XYZ file of C-alpha atoms in Angstrom:
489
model
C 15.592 27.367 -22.655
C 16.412 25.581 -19.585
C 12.833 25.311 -18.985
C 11.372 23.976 -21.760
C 14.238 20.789 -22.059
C 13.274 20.527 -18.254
C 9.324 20.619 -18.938
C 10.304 18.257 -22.199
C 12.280 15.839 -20.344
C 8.778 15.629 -17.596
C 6.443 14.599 -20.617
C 8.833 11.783 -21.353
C 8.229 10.212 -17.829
C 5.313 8.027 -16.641
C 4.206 9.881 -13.419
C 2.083 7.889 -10.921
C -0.289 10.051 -9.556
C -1.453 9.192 -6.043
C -3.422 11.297 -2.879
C -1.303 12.103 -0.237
C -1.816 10.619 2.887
C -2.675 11.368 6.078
C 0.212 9.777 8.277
C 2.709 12.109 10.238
C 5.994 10.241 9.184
C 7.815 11.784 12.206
C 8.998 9.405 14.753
C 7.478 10.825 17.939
C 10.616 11.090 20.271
C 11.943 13.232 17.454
C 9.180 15.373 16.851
C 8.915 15.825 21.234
C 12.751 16.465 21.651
C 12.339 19.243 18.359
C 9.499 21.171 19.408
C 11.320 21.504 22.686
C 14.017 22.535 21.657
C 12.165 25.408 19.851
C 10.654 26.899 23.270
C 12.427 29.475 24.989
C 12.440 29.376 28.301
C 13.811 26.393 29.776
C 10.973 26.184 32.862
C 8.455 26.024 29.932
C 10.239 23.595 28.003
C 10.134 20.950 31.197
C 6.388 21.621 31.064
C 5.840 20.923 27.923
C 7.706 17.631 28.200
C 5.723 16.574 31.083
C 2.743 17.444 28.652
C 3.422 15.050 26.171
C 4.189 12.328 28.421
C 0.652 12.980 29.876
C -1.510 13.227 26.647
C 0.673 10.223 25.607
C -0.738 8.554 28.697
C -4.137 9.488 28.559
C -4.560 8.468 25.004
C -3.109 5.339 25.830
C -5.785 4.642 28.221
C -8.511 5.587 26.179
C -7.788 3.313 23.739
C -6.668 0.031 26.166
C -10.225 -1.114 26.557
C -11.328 -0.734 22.808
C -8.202 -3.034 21.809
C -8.407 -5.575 24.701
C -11.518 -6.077 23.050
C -10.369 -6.448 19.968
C -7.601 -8.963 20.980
C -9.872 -11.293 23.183
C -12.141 -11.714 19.635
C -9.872 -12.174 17.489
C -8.060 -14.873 20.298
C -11.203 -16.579 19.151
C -10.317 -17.145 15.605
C -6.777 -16.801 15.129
C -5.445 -19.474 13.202
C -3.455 -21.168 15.319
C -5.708 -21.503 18.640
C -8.759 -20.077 17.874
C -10.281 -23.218 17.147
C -9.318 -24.719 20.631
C -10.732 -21.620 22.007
C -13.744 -21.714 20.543
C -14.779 -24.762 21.132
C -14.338 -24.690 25.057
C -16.430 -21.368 25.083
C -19.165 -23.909 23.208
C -20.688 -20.832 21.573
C -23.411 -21.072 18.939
C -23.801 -19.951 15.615
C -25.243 -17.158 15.807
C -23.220 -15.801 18.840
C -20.117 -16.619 16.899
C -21.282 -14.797 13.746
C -21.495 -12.342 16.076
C -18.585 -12.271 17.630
C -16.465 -12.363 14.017
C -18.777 -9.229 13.150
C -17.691 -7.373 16.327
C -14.228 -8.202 15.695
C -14.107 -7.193 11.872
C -16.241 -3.705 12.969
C -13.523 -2.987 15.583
C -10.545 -4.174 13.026
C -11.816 -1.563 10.577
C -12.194 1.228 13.390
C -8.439 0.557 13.917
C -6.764 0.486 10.599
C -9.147 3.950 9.679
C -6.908 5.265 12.931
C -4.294 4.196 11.472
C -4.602 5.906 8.548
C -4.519 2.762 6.236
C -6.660 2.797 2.925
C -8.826 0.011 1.489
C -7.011 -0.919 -2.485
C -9.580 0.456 -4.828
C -10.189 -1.173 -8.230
C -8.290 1.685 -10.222
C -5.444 1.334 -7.660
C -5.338 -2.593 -8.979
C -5.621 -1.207 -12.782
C -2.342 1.174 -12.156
C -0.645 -1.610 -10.084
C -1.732 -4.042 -13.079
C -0.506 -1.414 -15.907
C 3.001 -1.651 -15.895
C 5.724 -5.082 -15.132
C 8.220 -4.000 -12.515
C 10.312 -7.959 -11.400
C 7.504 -10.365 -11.230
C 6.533 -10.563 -15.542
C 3.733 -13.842 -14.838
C 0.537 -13.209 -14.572
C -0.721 -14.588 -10.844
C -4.277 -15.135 -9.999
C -6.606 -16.089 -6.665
C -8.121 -19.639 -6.439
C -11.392 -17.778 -5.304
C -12.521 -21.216 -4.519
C -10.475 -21.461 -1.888
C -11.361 -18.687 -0.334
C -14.679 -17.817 2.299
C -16.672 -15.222 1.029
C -19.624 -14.924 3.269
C -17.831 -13.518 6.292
C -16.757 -9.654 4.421
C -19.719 -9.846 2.354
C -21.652 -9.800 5.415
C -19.754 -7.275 6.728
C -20.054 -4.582 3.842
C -23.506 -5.226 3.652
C -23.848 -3.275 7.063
C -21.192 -1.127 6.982
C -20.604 0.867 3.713
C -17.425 1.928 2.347
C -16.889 3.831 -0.864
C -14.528 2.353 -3.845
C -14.704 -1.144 -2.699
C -12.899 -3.376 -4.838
C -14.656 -6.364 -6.638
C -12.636 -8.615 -4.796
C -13.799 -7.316 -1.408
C -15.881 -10.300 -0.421
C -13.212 -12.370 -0.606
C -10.723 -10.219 0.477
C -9.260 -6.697 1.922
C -5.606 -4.951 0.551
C -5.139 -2.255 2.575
C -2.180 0.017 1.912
C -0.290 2.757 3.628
C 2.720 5.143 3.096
C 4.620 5.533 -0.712
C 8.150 4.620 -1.334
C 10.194 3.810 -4.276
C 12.435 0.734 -5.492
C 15.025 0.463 -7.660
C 16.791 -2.275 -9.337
C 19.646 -2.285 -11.073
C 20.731 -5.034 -13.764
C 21.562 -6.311 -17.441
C 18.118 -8.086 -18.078
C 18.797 -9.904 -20.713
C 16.077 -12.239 -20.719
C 13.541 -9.094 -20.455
C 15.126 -7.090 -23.157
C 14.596 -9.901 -25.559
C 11.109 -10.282 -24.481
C 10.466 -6.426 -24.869
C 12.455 -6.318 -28.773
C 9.821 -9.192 -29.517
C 6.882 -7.712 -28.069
C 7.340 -4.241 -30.006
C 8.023 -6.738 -33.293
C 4.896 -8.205 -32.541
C 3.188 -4.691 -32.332
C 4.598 -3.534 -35.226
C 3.403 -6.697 -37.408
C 0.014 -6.428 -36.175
C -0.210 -2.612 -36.842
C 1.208 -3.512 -40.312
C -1.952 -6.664 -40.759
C -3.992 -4.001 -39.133
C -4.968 -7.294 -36.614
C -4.438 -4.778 -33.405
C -7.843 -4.500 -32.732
C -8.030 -8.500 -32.823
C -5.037 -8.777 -30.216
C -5.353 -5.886 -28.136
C -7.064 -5.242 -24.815
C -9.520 -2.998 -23.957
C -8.220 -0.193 -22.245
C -9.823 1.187 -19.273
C -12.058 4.452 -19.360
C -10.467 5.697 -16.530
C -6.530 6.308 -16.232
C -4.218 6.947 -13.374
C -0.794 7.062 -14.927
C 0.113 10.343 -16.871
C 2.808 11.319 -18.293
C 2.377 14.480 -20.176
C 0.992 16.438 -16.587
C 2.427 19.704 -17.147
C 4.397 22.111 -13.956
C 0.968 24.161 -13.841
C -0.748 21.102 -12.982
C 1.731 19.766 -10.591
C 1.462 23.382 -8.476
C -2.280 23.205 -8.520
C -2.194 19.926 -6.815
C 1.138 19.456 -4.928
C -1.135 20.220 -2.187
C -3.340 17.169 -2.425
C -1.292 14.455 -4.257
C 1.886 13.253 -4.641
C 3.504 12.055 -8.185
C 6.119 9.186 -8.215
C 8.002 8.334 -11.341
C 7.601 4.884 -13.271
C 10.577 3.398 -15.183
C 10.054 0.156 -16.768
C 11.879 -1.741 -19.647
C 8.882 -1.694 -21.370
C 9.063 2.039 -22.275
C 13.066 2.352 -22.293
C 14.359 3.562 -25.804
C 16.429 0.975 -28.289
C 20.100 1.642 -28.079
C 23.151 -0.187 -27.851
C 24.365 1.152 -24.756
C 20.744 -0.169 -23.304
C 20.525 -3.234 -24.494
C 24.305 -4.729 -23.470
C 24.470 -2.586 -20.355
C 22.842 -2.285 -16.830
C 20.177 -0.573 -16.798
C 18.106 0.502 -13.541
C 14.264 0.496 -13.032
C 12.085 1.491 -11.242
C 8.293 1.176 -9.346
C 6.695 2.860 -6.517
C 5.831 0.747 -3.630
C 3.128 0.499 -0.540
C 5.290 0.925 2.386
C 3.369 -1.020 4.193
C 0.692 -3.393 3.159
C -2.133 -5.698 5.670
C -4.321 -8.013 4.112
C -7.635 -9.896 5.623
C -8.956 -13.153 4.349
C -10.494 -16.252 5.756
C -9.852 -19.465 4.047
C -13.165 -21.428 2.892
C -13.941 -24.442 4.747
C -13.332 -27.925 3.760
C -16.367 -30.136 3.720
C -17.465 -31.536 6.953
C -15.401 -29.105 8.784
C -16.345 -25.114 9.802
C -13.395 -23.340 9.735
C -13.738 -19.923 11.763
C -10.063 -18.637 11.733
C -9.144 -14.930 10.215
C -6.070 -14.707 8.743
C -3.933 -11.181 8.864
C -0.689 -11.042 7.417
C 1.748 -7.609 7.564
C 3.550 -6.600 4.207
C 6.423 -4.068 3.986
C 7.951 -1.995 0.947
C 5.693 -4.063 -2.271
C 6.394 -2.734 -5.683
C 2.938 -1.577 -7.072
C 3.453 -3.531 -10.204
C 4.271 -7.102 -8.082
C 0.946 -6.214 -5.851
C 0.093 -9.820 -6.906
C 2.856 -10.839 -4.226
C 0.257 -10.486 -1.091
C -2.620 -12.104 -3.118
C -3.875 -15.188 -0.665
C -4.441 -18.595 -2.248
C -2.557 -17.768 -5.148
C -2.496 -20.390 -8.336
C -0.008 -21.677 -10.026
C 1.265 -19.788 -12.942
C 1.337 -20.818 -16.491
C 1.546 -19.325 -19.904
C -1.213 -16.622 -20.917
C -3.650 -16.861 -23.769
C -2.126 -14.726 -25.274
C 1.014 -16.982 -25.284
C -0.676 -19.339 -26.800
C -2.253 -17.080 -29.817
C 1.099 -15.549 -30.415
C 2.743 -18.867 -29.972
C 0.358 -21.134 -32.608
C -0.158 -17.935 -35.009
C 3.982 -17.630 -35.047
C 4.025 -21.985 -35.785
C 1.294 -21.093 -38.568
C 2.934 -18.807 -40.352
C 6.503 -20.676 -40.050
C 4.981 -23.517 -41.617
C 2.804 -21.703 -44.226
C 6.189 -20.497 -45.449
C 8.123 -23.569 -44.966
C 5.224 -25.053 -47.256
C 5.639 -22.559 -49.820
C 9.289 -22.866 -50.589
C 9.226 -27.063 -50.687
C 6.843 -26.228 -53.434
C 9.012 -24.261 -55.360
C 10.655 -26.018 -58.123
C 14.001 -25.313 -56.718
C 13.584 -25.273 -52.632
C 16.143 -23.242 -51.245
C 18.222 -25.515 -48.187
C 18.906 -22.229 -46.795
C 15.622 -20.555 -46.978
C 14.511 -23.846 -45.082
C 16.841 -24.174 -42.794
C 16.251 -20.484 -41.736
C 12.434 -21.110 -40.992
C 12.866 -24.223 -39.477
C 15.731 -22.289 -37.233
C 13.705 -19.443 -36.322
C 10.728 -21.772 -35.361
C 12.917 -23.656 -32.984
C 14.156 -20.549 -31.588
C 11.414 -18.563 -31.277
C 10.039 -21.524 -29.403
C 13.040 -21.991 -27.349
C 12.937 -18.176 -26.228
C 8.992 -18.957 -25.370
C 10.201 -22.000 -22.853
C 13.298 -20.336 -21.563
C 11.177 -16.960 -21.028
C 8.712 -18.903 -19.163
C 10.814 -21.253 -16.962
C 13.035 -17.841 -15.886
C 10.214 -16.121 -14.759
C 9.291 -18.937 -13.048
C 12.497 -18.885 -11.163
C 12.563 -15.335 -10.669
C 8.519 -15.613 -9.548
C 9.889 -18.385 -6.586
C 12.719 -15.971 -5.255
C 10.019 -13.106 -4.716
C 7.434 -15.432 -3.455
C 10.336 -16.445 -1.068
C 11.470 -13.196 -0.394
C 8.185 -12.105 0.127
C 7.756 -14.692 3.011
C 10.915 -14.136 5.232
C 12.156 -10.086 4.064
C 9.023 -8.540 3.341
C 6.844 -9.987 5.382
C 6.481 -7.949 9.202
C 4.244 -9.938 11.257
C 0.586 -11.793 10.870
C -2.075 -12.646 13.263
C -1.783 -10.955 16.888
C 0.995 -9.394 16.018
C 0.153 -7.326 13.468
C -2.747 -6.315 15.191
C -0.290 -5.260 18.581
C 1.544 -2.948 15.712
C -1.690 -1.552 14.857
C -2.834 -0.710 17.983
C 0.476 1.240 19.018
C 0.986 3.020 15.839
C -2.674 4.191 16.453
C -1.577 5.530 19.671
C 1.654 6.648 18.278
C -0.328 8.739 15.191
C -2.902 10.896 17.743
C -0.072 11.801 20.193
C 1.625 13.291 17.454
C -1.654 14.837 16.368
C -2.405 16.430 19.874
C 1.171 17.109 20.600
C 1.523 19.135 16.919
C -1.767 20.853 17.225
C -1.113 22.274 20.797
C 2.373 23.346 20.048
C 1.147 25.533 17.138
C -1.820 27.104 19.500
C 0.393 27.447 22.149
C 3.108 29.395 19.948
C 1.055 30.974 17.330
C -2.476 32.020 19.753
C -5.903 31.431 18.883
C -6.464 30.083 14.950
C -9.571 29.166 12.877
C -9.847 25.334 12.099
C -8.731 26.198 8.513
C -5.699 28.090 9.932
C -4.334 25.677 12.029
C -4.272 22.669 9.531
C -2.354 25.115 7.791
C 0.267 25.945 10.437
C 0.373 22.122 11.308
C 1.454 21.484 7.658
C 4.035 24.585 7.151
C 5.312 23.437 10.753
C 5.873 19.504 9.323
C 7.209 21.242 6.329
C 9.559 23.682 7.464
C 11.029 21.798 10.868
C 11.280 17.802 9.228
C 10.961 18.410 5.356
C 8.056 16.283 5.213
C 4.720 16.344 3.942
C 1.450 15.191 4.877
C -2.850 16.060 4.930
C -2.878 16.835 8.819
C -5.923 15.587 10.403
C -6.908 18.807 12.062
C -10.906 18.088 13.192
C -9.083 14.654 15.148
C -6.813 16.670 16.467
C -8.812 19.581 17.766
C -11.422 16.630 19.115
C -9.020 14.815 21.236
C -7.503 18.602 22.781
C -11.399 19.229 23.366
C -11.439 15.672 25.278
C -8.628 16.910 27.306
C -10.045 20.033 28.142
C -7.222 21.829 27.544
C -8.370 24.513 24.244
C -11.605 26.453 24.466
C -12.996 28.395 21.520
C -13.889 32.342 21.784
C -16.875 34.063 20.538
C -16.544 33.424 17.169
C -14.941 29.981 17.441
C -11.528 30.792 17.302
C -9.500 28.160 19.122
C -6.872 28.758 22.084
C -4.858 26.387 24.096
C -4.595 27.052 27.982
C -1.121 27.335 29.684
C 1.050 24.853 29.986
C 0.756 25.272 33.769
C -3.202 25.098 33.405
C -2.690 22.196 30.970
C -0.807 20.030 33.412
C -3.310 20.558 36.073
C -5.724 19.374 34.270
C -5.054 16.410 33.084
C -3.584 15.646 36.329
C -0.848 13.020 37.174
C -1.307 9.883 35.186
C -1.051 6.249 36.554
C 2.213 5.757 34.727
C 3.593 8.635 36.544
C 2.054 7.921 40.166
C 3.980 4.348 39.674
C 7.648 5.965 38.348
C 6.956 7.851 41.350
C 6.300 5.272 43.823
C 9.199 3.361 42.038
C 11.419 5.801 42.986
C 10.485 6.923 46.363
């Protein structure tokens, strides 16, 4: 019994269903001082620690000369600079279409490392199918915005799922999270009795199919996904629960009380754009700005170039069909031999109100659109420019230590495993020792170990780690470690 109100109560809820990521959310001193903790012997524990610090090492040197690269280019068209920069290097053209190119191709190499994804077009339709805070809808002055430099781009270098804004420009998103807010809405409620009114008349004219919008062919929100569904996939996706006033039930209690929502969010979000050009002038700088912890449904926050809002069409329709039929029925009773003062006064009030509510709807919004735009600006925003790019290039770093560090561990502790076995293990490990989950990256992993020459496969391409001892000798003493050294002595 307790089963079926619990499966009941799950078809009720609007589930967000989204793929689970590939990011190890372990900070790595933690995930180090655990995994040492879990060896044995204490001479084996002070090699493994002297491991870490050298893969840590190593990796970071593999990577420095990919991202001084990167950060000499973009030095060339950052925003505030770049322009200064580029015109001492007196570069043509051609060299500096070039030299964007290179930058962009390297940008994308890093935030693929990173484990960031590129906003697909049915990621926009869920973001776009529910109202979380921000209730106006916000859209792109694409005029103001360069669209040969990504189009360029994605014409030699494909990606799948590209959005339809992608010449213009590139969401990416990482990590899930959840907000909630807690409040009395009053303002919303009223706006949500009046929209299901509105439903309800037009279901009653049968003028639905005149108002309503065309629903897309290819949903991402579910809400009647039943338990065997969820175990088939808790594997592969991850499902986040969606509560909006829109879909809260009519009762007292809901309608003069607090009432919380809530909306899952990007954890972290990095957009690219370049602004287009005025005339007369060629504007070459690349704009990257850092986003933390945005609601799905308020996506439209990190939109670049963003116009001013303003009532919807619809609005408007609802607004001059609502005036129509006030004064078709204002009309009617003057005509009547004996016009009613009440009857009139009534329409005439309800026009005037329903009027007021539009004006007062719109300028709160407005108000409430300003504080997130604000907020959005000093609390959500991380970093832009060279500094989100610094971030990126760490937490790259940061993501195949833990890789490396993880895999070996597992080898080291559990012997030789199949490719398929030790994603496994990495998981269960993650799992079991942190309570977290994520899709472990195990062919990067095994390809960096192979780099450092510290696994070899057997016969039938089992994989084995060598000794710690062996390990260490191999990689040899780093330059970090030669200088604590010579710091010391």
């Amino acid at each position: 019994m307790a089963e079926a109100e619990a499966d009941a109560g799950r078809k009720e809820k609007e589930v967000v269903w989204l793929e689970r990521e590939s990011v190890i959310p372990i900070m790595k001193p933690k995930l180090i001082m655990k995994l040492a903790y879990l060896i044995e012997h204490q001479y084996d524990r002070e090699e493994f620690l002297k491991l870490c610090k050298r893969i840590e090492y190593t990796i970071r040197a593999w990577y420095h000369l990919q991202f001084d690269d990167m950060m000499e280019l973009f030095a060339l068209f950052d925003p505030v600079h770049g322009a200064k920069k580029l015109q001492q290097q007196n570069f043509s053209q051609e060299e500096i279409d070039t030299l964007e190119q290179n930058f962009l191709t390297y940008f994308f190499q890093v935030m693929e490392k990173s484990n960031f994804n590129i906003l697909s077009d049915d990621e926009v339709e869920l973001a776009h199918s529910g109202q979380y805070l921000l209730n106006l809808p916000i859209k792109v002055e694409e005029t103001k915005l360069d669209n040969k430099l990504l189009s360029k781009y994605f014409k030699e270098h494909h990606h799948d799922k590209l959005p339809e804004f992608s010449d213009k420009y590139v969401i990416f998103r990482r990590g899930i999270g959840l907000d909630r807010t807690s409040n009395f809405f009053f303002m919303e409620k009223v706006d949500m009795i009046i929209a299901r009114a509105w439903r309800r008349f037009l279901e009653k004219t049968r003028l639905q199919k005149l108002f309503s919008r065309k629903k897309s062919a290819r949903p991402k929100a579910d809400s009647k996904k039943n338990d065997d569904l969820v175990g088939e996939e808790e594997d592969k996706e991850l499902y986040v629960e969606r509560i909006r006033l829109e879909t809260m039930k009519l009762s007292l209690r809901n309608l003069i009380g607090k009432v919380t929502i809530q909306e899952p969010t990007f954890e972290e979000v990095i957009v690219l754009y370049r602004r287009k050009s005025p005339k007369g002038q060629n504007d070459r700088a690349i704009h990257v700005k850092h986003f933390k912890n945005i609601p799905m449904a308020d996506m439209e926050l990190v939109l670049p170039e963003k116009k001013n809002p303003s009532l919807t069409p619809m609005d408007w329709v609802q607004f001059i069909v609502s005036v129509v039929i006030g004064l078709v029925t204002l009309i009617s009773s003057l005509e009547m031999p004996k016009a009613d003062f009440w009857v009139v006064a009534a329409v005439l009030s309800a026009l005037a109100g329903y009027c007021a509510k539009i004006y007062l709807s719109f300028q709160q919004n407005m108000a409430t659109y300003q504080n997130l735009i604000t907020q959005s600006m000093y609390d959500k925003q991380l970093d832009s420019g060279k500094g989100t790019l610094l971030h990126l290039c760490d937490d790259v770093i940061q993501q195949e230590v833990k890789e490396v560090i993880i895999s070996y561990y597992i080898l080291m502790e559990n012997g030789k495993a199949t490719i398929e076995d030790l994603d496994l293990q990495c998981e269960e490990l993650i799992q079991e020792e942190f309570g977290l989950q994520c899709n472990f990256e195990v062919m990067d992993a095994v390809q960096k170990l192979e780099r450092l020459g510290i696994i070899t496969r057997d016969s039938i391409g089992r994989i084995c780690c060598l000794s710690l001892k062996r390990a260490n000798e191999i990689i040899g003493a780093t330059t970090e470690e030669l200088v604590m050294k010579a710091r010391q002595n």
